[in-house]
PDB file of C-alpha atoms in Angstrom:
ATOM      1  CA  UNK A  24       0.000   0.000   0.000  1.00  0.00           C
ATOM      2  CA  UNK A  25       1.378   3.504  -0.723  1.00  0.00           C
ATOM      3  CA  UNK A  26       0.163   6.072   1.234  1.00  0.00           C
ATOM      4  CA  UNK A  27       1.118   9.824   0.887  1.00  0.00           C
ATOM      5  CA  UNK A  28       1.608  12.153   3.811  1.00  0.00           C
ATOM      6  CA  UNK A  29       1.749  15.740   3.647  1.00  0.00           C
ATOM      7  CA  UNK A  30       3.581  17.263   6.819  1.00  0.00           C
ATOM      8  CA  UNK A  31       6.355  14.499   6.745  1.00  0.00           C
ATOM      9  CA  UNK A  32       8.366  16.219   8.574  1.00  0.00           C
ATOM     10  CA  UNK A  33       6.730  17.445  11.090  1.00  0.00           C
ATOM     11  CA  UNK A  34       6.118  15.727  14.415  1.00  0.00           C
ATOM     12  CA  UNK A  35       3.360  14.002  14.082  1.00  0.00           C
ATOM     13  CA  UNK A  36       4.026  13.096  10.035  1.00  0.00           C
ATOM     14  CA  UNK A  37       7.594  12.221  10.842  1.00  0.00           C
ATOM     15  CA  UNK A  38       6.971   9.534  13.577  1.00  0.00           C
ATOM     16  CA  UNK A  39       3.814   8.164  11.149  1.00  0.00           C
ATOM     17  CA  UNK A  40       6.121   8.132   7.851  1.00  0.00           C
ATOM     18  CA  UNK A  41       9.161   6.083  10.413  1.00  0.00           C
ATOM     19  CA  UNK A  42       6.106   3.726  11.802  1.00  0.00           C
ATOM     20  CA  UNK A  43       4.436   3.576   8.458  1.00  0.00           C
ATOM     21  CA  UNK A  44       7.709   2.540   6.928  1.00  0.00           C
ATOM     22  CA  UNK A  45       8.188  -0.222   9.684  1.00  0.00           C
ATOM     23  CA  UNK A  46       4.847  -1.693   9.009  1.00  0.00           C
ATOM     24  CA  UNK A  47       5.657  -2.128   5.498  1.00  0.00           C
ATOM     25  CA  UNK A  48       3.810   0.778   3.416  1.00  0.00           C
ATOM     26  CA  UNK A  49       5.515   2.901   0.548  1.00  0.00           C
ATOM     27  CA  UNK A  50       5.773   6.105   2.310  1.00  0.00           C
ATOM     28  CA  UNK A  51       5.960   9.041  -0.190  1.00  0.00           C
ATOM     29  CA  UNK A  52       6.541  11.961   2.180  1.00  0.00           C
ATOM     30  CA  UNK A  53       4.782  15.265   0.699  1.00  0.00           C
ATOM     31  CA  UNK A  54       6.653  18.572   2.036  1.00  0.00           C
ATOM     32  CA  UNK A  55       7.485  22.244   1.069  1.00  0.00           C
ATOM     33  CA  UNK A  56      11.217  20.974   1.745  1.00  0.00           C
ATOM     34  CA  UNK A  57      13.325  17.234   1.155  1.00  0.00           C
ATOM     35  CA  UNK A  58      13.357  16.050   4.489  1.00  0.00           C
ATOM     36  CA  UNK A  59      16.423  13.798   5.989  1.00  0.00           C
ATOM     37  CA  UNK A  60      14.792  11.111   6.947  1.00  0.00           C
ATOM     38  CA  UNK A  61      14.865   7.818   5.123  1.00  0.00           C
ATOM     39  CA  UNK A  62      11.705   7.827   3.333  1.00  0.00           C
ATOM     40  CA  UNK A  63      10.704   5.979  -0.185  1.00  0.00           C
ATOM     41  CA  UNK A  64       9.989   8.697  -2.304  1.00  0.00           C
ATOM     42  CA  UNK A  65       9.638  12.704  -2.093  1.00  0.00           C
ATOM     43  CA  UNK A  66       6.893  15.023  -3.279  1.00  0.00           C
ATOM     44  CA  UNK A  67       6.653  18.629  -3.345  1.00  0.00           C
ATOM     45  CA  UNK A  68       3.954  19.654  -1.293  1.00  0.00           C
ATOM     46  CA  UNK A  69       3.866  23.699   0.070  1.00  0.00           C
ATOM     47  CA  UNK A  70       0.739  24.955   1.107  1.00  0.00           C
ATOM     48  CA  UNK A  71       1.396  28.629  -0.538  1.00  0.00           C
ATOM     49  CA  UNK A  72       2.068  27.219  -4.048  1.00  0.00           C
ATOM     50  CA  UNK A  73      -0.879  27.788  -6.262  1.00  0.00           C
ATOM     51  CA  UNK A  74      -0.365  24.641  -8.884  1.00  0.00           C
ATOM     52  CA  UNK A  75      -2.228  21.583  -9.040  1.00  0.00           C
ATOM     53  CA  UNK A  76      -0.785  18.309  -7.635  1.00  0.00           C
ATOM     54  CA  UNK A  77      -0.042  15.371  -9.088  1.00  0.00           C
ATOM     55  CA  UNK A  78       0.101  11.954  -7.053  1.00  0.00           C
ATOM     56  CA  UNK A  79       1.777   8.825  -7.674  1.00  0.00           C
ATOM     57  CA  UNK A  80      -0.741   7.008  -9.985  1.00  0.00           C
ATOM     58  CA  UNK A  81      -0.626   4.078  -7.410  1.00  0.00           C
ATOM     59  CA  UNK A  82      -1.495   6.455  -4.144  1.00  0.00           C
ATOM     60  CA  UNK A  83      -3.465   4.068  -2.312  1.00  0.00           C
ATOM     61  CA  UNK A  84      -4.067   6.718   0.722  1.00  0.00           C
ATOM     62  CA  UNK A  85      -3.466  10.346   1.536  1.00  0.00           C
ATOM     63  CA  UNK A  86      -3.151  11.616   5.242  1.00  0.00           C
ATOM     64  CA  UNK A  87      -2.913  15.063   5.251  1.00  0.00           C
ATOM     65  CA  UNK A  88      -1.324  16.503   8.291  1.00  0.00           C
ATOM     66  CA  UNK A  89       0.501  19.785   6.504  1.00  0.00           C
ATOM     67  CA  UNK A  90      -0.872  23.056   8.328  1.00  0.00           C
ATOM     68  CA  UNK A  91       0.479  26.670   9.148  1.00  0.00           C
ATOM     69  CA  UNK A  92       0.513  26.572  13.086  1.00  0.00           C
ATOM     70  CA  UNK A  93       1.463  30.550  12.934  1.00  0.00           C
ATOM     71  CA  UNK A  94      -1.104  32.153  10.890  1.00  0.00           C
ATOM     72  CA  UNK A  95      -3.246  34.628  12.602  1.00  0.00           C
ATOM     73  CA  UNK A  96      -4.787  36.369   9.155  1.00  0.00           C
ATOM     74  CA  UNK A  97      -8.478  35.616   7.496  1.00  0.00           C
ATOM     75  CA  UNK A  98      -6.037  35.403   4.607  1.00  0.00           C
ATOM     76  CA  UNK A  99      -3.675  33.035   5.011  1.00  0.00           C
ATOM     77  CA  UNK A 100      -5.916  30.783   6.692  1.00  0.00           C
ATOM     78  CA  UNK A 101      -7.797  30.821   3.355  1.00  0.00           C
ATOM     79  CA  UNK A 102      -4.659  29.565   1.737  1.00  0.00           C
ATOM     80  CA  UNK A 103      -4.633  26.198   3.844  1.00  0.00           C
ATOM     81  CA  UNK A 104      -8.340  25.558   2.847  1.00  0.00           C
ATOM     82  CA  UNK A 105      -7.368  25.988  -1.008  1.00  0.00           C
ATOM     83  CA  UNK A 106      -4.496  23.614  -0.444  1.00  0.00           C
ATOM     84  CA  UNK A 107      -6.551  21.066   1.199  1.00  0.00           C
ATOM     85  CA  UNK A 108      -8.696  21.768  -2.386  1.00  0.00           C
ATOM     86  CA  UNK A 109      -6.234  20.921  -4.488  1.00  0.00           C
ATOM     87  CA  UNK A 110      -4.649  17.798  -2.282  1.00  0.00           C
ATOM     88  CA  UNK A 111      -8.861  16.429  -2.574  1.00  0.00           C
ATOM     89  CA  UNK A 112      -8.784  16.855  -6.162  1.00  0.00           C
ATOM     90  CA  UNK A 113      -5.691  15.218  -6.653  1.00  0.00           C
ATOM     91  CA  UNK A 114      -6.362  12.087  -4.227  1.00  0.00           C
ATOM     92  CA  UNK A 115     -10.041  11.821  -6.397  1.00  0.00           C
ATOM     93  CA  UNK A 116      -7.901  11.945  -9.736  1.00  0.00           C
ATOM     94  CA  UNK A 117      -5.985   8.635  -8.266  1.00  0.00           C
ATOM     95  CA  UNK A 118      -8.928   7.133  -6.378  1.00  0.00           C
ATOM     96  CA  UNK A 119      -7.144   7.616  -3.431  1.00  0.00           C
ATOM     97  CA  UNK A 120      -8.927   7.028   0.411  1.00  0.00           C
ATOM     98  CA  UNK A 121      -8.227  10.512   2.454  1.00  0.00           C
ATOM     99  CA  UNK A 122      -8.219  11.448   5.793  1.00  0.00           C
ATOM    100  CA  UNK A 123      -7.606  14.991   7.175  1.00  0.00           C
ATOM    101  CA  UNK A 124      -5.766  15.104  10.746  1.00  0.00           C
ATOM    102  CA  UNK A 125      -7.377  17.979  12.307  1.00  0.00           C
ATOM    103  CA  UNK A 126      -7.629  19.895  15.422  1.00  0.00           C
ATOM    104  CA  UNK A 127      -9.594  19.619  18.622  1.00  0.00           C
ATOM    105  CA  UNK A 128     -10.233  23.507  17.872  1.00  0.00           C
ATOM    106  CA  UNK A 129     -12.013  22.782  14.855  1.00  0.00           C
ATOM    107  CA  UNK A 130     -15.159  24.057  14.737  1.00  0.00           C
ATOM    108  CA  UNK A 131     -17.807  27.057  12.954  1.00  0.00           C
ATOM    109  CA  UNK A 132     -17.593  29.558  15.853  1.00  0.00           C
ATOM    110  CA  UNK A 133     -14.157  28.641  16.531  1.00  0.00           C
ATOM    111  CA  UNK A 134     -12.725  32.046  18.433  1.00  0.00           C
ATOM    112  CA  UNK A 135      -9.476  31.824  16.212  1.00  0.00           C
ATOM    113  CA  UNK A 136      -8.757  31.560  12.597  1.00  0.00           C
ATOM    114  CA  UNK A 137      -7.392  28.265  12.616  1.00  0.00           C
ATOM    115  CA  UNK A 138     -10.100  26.299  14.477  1.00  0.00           C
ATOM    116  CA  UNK A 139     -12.587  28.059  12.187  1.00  0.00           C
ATOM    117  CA  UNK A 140     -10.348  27.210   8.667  1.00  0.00           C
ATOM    118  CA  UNK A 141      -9.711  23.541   9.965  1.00  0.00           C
ATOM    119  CA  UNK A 142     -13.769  23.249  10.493  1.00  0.00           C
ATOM    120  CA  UNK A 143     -13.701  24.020   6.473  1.00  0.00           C
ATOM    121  CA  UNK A 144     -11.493  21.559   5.824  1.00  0.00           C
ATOM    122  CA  UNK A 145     -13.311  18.751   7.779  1.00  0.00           C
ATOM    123  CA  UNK A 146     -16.323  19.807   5.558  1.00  0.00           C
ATOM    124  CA  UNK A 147     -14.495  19.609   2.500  1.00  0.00           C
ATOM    125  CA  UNK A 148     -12.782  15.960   2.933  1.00  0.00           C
ATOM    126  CA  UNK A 149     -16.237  14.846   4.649  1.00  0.00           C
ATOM    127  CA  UNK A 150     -18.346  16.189   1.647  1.00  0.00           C
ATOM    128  CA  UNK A 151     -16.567  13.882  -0.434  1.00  0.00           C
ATOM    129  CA  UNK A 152     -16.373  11.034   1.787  1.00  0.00           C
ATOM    130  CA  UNK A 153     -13.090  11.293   2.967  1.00  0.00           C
ATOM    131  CA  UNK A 154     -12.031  10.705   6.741  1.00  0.00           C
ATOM    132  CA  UNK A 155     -11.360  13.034   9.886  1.00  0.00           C
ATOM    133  CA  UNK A 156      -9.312  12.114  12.923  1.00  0.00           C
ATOM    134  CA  UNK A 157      -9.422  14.690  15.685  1.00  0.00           C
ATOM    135  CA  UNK A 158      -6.129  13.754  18.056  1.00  0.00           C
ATOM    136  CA  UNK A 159      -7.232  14.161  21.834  1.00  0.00           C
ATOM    137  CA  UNK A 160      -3.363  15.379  22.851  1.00  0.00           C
ATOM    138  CA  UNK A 161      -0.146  15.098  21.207  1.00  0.00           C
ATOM    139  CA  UNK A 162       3.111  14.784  23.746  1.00  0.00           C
ATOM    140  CA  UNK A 163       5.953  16.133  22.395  1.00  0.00           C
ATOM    141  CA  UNK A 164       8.494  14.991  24.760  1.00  0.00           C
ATOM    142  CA  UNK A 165      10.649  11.957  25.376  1.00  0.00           C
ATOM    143  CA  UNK A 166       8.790   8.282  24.480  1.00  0.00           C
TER     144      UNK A 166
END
């Protein structure tokens, strides 16, 4: 099974491409920059870019896990919900299963912009059947 995971090299998408890997799946790690860890195959992912994306032909899966953590503006939050567009369109063009790993913020009335833009996001990948997880907590210290 190859699966395709945007945010590969951040916490969360590094650990899941390294346990991924161990478990057997072709990993293609999808990131604005090459990261260093072993991985089977590389894809150019950046939120900002404005061009369409093309999968592997084979993408069995997408998890999509990329996200701007730092953005306070209307605007640049819209530019996360555009890119989540364009990943959906390209996992349909491949028949590829999708799930969206979103925030326990997410939400309509959300007080800040990116509770409110990952709520649009969760509509988008639901509206076309696609999956949502919702992590309770994420520890970022030692195992």
């Amino acid at each position: 099974m190859k699966l395709v995971i945007t945010g590969a090299s951040g916490y969360i998408g590094a650990v899941l491409m390294a346990r991924a890997q161990q478990a057997g799946f072709k990993v293609v790690a999808a990131t604005r920059n090459r990261p260093t860890a072993a991985h089977d195959a590389w894809l150019l992912y950046d939120l900002a870019a404005q061009v369409p994306i093309a999968l592997p032909a084979d993408t069995d899966a997408v998890i999509h896990l990329a996200a701007d953590t730092q953005s306070a503006l209307q605007g640049e939050a819209e530019i996360e919900q555009r890119a989540a567009q364009r990943l959906l369109a390209a996992a349909g063009e491949v028949s590829a299963r999708f799930l969206f790993v979103s925030s326990q913020a997410a939400r309509r009335d959300a007080p800040t912009h990116y509770g409110r833009v990952k709520w649009r996001i969760e509509e988008l990948v639901l509206a076309v059947g696609g999956c949502v997880l919702r992590p309770g907590q994420v520890y970022g210290g030692p195992a």
